[in-house]
Tab-separated table of C-alpha atoms and ligand atoms in Angstrom:
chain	number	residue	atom	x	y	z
A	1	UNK	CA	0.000	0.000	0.000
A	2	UNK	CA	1.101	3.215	-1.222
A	3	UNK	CA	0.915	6.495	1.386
A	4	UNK	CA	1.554	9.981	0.296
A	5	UNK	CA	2.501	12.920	2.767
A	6	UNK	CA	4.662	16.097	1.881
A	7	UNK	CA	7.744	15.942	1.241
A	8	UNK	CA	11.142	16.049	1.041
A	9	UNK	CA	12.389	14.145	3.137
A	10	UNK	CA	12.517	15.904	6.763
A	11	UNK	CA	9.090	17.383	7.028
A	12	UNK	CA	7.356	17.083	10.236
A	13	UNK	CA	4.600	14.969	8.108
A	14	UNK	CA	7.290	12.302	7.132
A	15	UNK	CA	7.527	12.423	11.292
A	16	UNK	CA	3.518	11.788	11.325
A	17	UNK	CA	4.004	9.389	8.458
A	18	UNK	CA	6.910	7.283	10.592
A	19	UNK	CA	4.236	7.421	13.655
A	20	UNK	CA	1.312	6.461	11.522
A	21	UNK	CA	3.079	3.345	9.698
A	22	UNK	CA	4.252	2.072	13.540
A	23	UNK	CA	0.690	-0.080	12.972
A	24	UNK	CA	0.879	-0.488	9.314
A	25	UNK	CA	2.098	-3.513	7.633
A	26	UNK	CA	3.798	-3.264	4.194
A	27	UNK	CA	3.251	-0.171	2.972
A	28	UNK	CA	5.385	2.458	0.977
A	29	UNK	CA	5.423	6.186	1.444
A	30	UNK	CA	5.321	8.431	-1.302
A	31	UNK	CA	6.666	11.820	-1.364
A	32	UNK	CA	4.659	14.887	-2.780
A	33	UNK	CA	5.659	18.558	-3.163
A	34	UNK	CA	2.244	20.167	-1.856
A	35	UNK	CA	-0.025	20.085	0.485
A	36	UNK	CA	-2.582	19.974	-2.256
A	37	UNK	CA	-1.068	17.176	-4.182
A	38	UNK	CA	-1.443	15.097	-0.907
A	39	UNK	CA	-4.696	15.109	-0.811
A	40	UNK	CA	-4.975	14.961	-4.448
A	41	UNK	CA	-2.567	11.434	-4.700
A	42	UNK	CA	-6.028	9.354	-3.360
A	43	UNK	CA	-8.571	10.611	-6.409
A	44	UNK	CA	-5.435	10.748	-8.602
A	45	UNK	CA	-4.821	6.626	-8.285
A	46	UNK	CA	-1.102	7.367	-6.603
A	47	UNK	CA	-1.761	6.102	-3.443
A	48	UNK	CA	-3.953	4.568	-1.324
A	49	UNK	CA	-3.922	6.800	1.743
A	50	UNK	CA	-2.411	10.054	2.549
A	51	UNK	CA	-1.381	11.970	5.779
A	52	UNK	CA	-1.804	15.989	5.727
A	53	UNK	CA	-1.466	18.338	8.736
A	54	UNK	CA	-4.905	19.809	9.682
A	55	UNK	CA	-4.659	21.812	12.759
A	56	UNK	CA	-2.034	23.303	15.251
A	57	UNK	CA	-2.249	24.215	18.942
A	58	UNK	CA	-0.417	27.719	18.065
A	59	UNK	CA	-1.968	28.716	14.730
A	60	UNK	CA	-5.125	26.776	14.472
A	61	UNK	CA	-6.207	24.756	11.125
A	62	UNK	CA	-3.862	24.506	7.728
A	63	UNK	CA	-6.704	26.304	6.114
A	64	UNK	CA	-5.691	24.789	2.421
A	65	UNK	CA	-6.297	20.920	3.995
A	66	UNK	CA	-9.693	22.365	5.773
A	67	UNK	CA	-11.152	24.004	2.696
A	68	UNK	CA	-10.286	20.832	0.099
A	69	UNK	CA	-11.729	18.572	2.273
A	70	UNK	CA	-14.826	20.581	2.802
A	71	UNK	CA	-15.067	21.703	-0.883
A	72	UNK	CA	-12.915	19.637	-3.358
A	73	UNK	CA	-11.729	15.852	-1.953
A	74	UNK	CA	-15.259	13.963	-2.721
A	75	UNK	CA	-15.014	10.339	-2.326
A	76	UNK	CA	-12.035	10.526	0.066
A	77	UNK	CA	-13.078	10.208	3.692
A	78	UNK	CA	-10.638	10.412	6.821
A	79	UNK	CA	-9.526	7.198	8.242
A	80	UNK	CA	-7.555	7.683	11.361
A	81	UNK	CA	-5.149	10.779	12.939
A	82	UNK	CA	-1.703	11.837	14.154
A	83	UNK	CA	-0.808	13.987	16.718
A	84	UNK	CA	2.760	14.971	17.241
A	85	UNK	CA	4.882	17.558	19.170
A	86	UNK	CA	6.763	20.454	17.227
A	87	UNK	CA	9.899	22.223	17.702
A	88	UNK	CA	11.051	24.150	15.502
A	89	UNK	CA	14.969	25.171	15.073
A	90	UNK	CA	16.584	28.233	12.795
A	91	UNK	CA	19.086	26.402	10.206
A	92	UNK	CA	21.596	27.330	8.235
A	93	UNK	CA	24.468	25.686	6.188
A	94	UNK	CA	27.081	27.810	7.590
A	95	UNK	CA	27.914	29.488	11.017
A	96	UNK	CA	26.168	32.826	10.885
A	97	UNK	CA	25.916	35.819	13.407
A	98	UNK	CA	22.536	37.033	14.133
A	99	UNK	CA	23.096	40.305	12.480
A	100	UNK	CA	23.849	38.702	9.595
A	101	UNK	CA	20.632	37.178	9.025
A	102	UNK	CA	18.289	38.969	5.763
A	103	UNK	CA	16.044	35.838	4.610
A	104	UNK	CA	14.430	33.325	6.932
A	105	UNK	CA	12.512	30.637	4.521
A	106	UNK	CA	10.213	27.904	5.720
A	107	UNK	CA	6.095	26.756	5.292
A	108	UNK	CA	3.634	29.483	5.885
A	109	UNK	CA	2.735	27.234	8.823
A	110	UNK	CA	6.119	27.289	10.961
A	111	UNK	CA	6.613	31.148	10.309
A	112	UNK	CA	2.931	31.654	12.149
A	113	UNK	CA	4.089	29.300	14.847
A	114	UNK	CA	7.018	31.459	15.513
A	115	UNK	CA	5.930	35.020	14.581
A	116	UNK	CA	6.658	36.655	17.739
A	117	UNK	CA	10.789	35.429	17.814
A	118	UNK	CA	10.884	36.263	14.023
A	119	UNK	CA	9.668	39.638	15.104
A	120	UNK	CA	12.020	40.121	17.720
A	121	UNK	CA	14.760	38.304	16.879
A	122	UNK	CA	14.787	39.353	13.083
A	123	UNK	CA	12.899	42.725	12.664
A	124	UNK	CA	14.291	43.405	9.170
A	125	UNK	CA	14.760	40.207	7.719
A	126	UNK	CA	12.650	39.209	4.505
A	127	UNK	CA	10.668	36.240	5.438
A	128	UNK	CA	9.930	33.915	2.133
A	129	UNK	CA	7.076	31.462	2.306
A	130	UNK	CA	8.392	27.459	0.488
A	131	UNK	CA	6.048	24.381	0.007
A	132	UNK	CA	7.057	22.515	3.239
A	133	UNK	CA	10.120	23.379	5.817
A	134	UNK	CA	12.202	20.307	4.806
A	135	UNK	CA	12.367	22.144	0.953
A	136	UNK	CA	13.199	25.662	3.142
A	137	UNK	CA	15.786	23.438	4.985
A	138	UNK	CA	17.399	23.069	1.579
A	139	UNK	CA	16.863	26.239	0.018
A	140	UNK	CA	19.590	27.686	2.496
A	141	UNK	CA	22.462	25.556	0.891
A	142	UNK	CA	25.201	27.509	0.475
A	143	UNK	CA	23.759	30.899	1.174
A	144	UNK	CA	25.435	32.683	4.005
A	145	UNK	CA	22.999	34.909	5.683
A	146	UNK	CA	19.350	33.070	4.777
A	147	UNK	CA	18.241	30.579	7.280
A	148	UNK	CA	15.466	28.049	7.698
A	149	UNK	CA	12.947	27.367	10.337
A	150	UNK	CA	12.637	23.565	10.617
A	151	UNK	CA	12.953	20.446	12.255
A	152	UNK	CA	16.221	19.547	13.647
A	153	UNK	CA	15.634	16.051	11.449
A	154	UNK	CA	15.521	18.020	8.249
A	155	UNK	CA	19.082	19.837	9.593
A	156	UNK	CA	20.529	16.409	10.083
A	157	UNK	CA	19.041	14.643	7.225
A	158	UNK	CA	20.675	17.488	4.499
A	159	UNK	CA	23.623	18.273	6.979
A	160	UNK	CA	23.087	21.948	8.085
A	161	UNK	CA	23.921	23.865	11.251
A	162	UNK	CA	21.085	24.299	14.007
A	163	UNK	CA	21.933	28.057	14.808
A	164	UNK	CA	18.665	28.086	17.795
A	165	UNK	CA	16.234	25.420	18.530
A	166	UNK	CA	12.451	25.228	19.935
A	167	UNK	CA	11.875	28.779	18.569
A	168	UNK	CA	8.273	28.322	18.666
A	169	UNK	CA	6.035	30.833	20.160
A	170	UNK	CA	4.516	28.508	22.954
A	171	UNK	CA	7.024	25.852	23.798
A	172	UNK	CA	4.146	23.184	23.842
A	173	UNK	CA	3.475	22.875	20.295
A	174	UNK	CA	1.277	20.010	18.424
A	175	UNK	CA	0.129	19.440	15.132
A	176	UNK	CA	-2.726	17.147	14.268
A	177	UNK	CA	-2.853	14.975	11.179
A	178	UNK	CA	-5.254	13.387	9.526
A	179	UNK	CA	-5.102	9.883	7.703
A	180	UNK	CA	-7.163	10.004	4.361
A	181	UNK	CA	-8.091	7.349	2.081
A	182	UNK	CA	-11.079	6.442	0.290
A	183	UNK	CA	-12.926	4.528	3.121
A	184	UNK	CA	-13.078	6.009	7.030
A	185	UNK	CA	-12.449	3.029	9.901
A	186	UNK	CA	-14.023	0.681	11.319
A	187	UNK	CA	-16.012	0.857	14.983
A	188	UNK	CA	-13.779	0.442	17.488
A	189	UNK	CA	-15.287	2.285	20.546
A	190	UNK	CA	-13.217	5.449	21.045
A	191	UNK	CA	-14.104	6.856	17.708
A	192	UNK	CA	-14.585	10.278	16.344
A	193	UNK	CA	-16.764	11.855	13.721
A	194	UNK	CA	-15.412	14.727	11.598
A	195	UNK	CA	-18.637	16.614	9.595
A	196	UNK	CA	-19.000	19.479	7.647
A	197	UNK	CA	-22.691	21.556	7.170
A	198	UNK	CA	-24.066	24.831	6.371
A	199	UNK	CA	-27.099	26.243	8.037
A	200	UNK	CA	-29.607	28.264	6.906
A	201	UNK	CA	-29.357	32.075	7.626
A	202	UNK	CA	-32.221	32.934	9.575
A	203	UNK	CA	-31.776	33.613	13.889
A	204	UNK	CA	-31.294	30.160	16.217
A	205	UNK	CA	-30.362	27.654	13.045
A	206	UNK	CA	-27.205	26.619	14.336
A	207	UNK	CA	-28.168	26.951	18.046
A	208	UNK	CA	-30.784	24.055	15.932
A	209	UNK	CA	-28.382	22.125	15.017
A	210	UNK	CA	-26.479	21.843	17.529
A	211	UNK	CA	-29.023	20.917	19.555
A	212	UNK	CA	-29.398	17.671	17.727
A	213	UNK	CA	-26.001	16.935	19.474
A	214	UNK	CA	-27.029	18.472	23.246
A	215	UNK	CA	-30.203	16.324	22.972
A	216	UNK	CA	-28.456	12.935	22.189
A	217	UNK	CA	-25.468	13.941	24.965
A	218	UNK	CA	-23.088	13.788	22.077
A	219	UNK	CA	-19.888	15.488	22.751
A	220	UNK	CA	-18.649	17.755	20.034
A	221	UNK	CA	-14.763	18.071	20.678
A	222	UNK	CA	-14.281	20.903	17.680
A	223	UNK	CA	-16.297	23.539	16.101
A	224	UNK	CA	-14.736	25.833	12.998
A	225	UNK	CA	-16.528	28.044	10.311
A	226	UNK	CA	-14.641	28.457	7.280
A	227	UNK	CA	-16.362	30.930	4.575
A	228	UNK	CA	-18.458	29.411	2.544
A	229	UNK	CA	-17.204	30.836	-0.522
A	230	UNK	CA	-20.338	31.767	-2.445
A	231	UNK	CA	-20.846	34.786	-0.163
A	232	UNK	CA	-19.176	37.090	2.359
A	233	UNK	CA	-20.445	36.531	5.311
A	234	UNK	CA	-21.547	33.025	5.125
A	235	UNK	CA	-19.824	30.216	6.367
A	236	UNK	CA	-20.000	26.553	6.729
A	237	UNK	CA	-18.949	24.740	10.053
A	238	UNK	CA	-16.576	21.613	10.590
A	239	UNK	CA	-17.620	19.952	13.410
A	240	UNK	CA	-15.700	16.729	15.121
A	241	UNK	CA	-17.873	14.659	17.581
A	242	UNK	CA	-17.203	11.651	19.425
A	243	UNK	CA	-18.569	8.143	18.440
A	244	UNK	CA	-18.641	6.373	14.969
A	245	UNK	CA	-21.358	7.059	12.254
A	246	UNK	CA	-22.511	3.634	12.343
A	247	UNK	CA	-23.141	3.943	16.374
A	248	UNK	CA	-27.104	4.107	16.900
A	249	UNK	CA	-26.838	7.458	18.533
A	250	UNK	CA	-24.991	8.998	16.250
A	251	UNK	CA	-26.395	7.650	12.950
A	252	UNK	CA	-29.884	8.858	14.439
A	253	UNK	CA	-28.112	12.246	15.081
A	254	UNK	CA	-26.913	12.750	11.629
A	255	UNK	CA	-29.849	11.633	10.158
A	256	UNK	CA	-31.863	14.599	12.198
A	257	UNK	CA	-29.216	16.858	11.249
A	258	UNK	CA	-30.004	16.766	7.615
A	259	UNK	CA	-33.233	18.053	8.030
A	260	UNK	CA	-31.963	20.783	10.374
A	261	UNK	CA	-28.820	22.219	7.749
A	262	UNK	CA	-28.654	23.031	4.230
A	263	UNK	CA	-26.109	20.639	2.955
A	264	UNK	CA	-24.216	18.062	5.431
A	265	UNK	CA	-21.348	15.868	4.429
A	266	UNK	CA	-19.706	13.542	6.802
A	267	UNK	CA	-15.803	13.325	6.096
A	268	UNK	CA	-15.485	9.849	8.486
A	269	UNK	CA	-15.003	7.968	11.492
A	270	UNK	CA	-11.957	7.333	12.875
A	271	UNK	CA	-10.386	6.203	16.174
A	272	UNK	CA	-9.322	9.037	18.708
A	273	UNK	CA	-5.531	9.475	18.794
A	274	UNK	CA	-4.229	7.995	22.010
B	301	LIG	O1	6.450	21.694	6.370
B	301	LIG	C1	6.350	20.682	7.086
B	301	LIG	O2	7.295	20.169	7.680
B	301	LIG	C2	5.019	20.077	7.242
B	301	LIG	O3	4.924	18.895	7.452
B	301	LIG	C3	3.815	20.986	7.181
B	301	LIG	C4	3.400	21.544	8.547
B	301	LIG	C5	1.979	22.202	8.453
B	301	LIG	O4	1.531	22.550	7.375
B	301	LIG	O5	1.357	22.386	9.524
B	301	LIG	C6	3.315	20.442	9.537
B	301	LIG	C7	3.573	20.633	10.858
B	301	LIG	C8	3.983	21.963	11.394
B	301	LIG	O6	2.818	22.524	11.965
B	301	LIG	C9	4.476	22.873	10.335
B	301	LIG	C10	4.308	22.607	9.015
C-alpha cells in the first residue's frame, strides 16, 4: 500500500508518516511537493492513503487541507489521525551571526508558529514562504545569511547547522494529522466523527443544530466556520464529535441533522488518537 505525505524528506509529516506506519504492515510512502497534491494522490490513483497536517495548537487549522476537504476531496473520507509535538529550530548551512541574518525561509505554517521570535529576533529580515520546511531546509544551501525554520531532522538529514532550537512561540506545540483514504475506519469504541454543514441564515439555526447533538449527549470536541465561498459573510462549520457514524446514537443524530442544515457531508469515522 502506497501512502503519500509532503515531502522532502525531513518534514514534520514524514515524522507523522513514521508514527502512523508504527501499525501499518507493508506499505510504501510516497513523497509529494504540496499540500494539495497530498490530498490529491487518493482521487489521482497514486496512493492509497495520505497523511496531511490539519490543525495546530499555536496557529489553528492549515486552512488549504480544511477548505479541500470541505469543498474539493469527494469520495475521500478520513480514516484515522496523528498527533505529534513540534519544535522548531533556525538552520543554516554555515555558522552565521545574528546580524547577519536577511532571509528566513520555511512553510507558511512554521513562520505563524514562531511570529513573535521572528519579530524580535529578526525585525528586518525578509521572510519567504516554500512548500514545506524540509524544501526551506534546503533552500539555504550555500547561502550565508538566509536561514530556515525547521525540524532539527531536516538539519541532520541534508547536513546543516542548528543556529537556535524550539523557537516556537509557545514551547508546547502540536500538530494534528489526519489519515485520508477512500474509506473512514471501522467501529472500534473510542471513535470520532469529523462533519461538515451549512445552516440556513435565519436567527437560532445553528443553536438548531447543535441541539441535535445536546439532545443525544453527544460530545462535540471541535467547532470551525470556514467561509463558505459563495458569499461574504456566510460560512460553513466543521464539526468533530465523538462516536462512529454507524453507532445508533450517532447515525440517528446525523440523520436529524439533515433536516436541520442546508447541505451536510460527513468526512469519516476514525479512532481518537491515544
Ligand atoms: O512543512 C512541514 O514540515 C510540514 O509537514 C507541514 C506543517 C503544516 O503545514 O502544519 C506540519 C507541521 C507543522 O505545523 C508545520 C508545518
Amino acid at each position: 500500500m502506497k501512502i503519500g505525505y509532503l515531502g522532502p524528506k525531513g518534514t514534520f509529516s514524514e515524522e507523522a508518516v513514521i508514527k502512523y506506519t508504527q501499525s501499518v504492515k507493508n506499505c510504501e510512502v510516497v513523497e509529494f511537493n504540496t499540500i494539495p497534491e497530498v490530498i490529491n494522490c487518493i482521487s489521482d490513483g497514486l496512493c492509497e492513503e495520505a497523511v496531511i497536517p490539519i490543525e495546530n495548537s499555536i496557529e489553528g487549522s492549515v486552512n488549504v487541507a480544511v477548505d479541500m476537504l470541505i469543498n474539493d476531496a469527494n469520495g475521500i473520507m478520513i480514516k484515522g489521525e496523528v498527533i505529534i509535538p513540534i519544535s522548531h529550530c533556525l538552520i543554516s548551512d554555515v555558522p552565521v551571526e545574528f546580524k547577519d541574518v536577511h532571509c528566513i525561509l520555511s512553510h507558511q505554517q512554521a513562520i505563524a508558529q514562531c511570529r513573535e521570535y521572528i519579530f524580535k529576533k529578526f525585525p528586518n529580515a525578509e521572510v519567504k514562504a516554500t512548500d514545506s520546511t524540509a524544501q526551506a531546509v534546503l533552500g539555504v544551501k550555500s547561502k550565508p545569511g538566509v536561514v530556515a525554520i525547521g525540524p532539527e531532522r531536516a538539519a541532520v538529514i541534508y547536513g546543516m547547522r542548528i543556529i537556535d532550537r524550539d523557537i516556537q512561540d509557545v514551547k508546547e506545540n502540536y500538530t494534528r494529522f489526519l489519515v485520508l483514504s477512500q474509506r473512514d475506519g471501522v467501529i472500534t469504541g473510542k471513535d470520532k466523527t469529523s462533519i461538515v454543514f451549512s445552516v440556513p441564515n435565519v436567527p437560532g439555526s445553528l443553536y438548531n443544530a447543535l441541539g441535535v447533538l445536546a439532545n443525544k449527549e453527544i460530545n462535540m470536541t471541535k467547532i470551525e466556520s470556514r467561509p463558505s465561498r459563495k458569499k461574504l459573510g456566510e460560512y460553513v462549520f466543521w464539526v468533530d464529535i465523538e462516536g462512529h457514524r454507524e453507532d445508533e446514537i450517532v447515525k440517528s443524530a446525523l440523520e436529524e441533522l439533515k433536516s436541520r442544515t442546508d447541505f451536510l457531508k460527513v468526512l469519516g469515522s476514525y479512532p481518537k488518537f491515544k
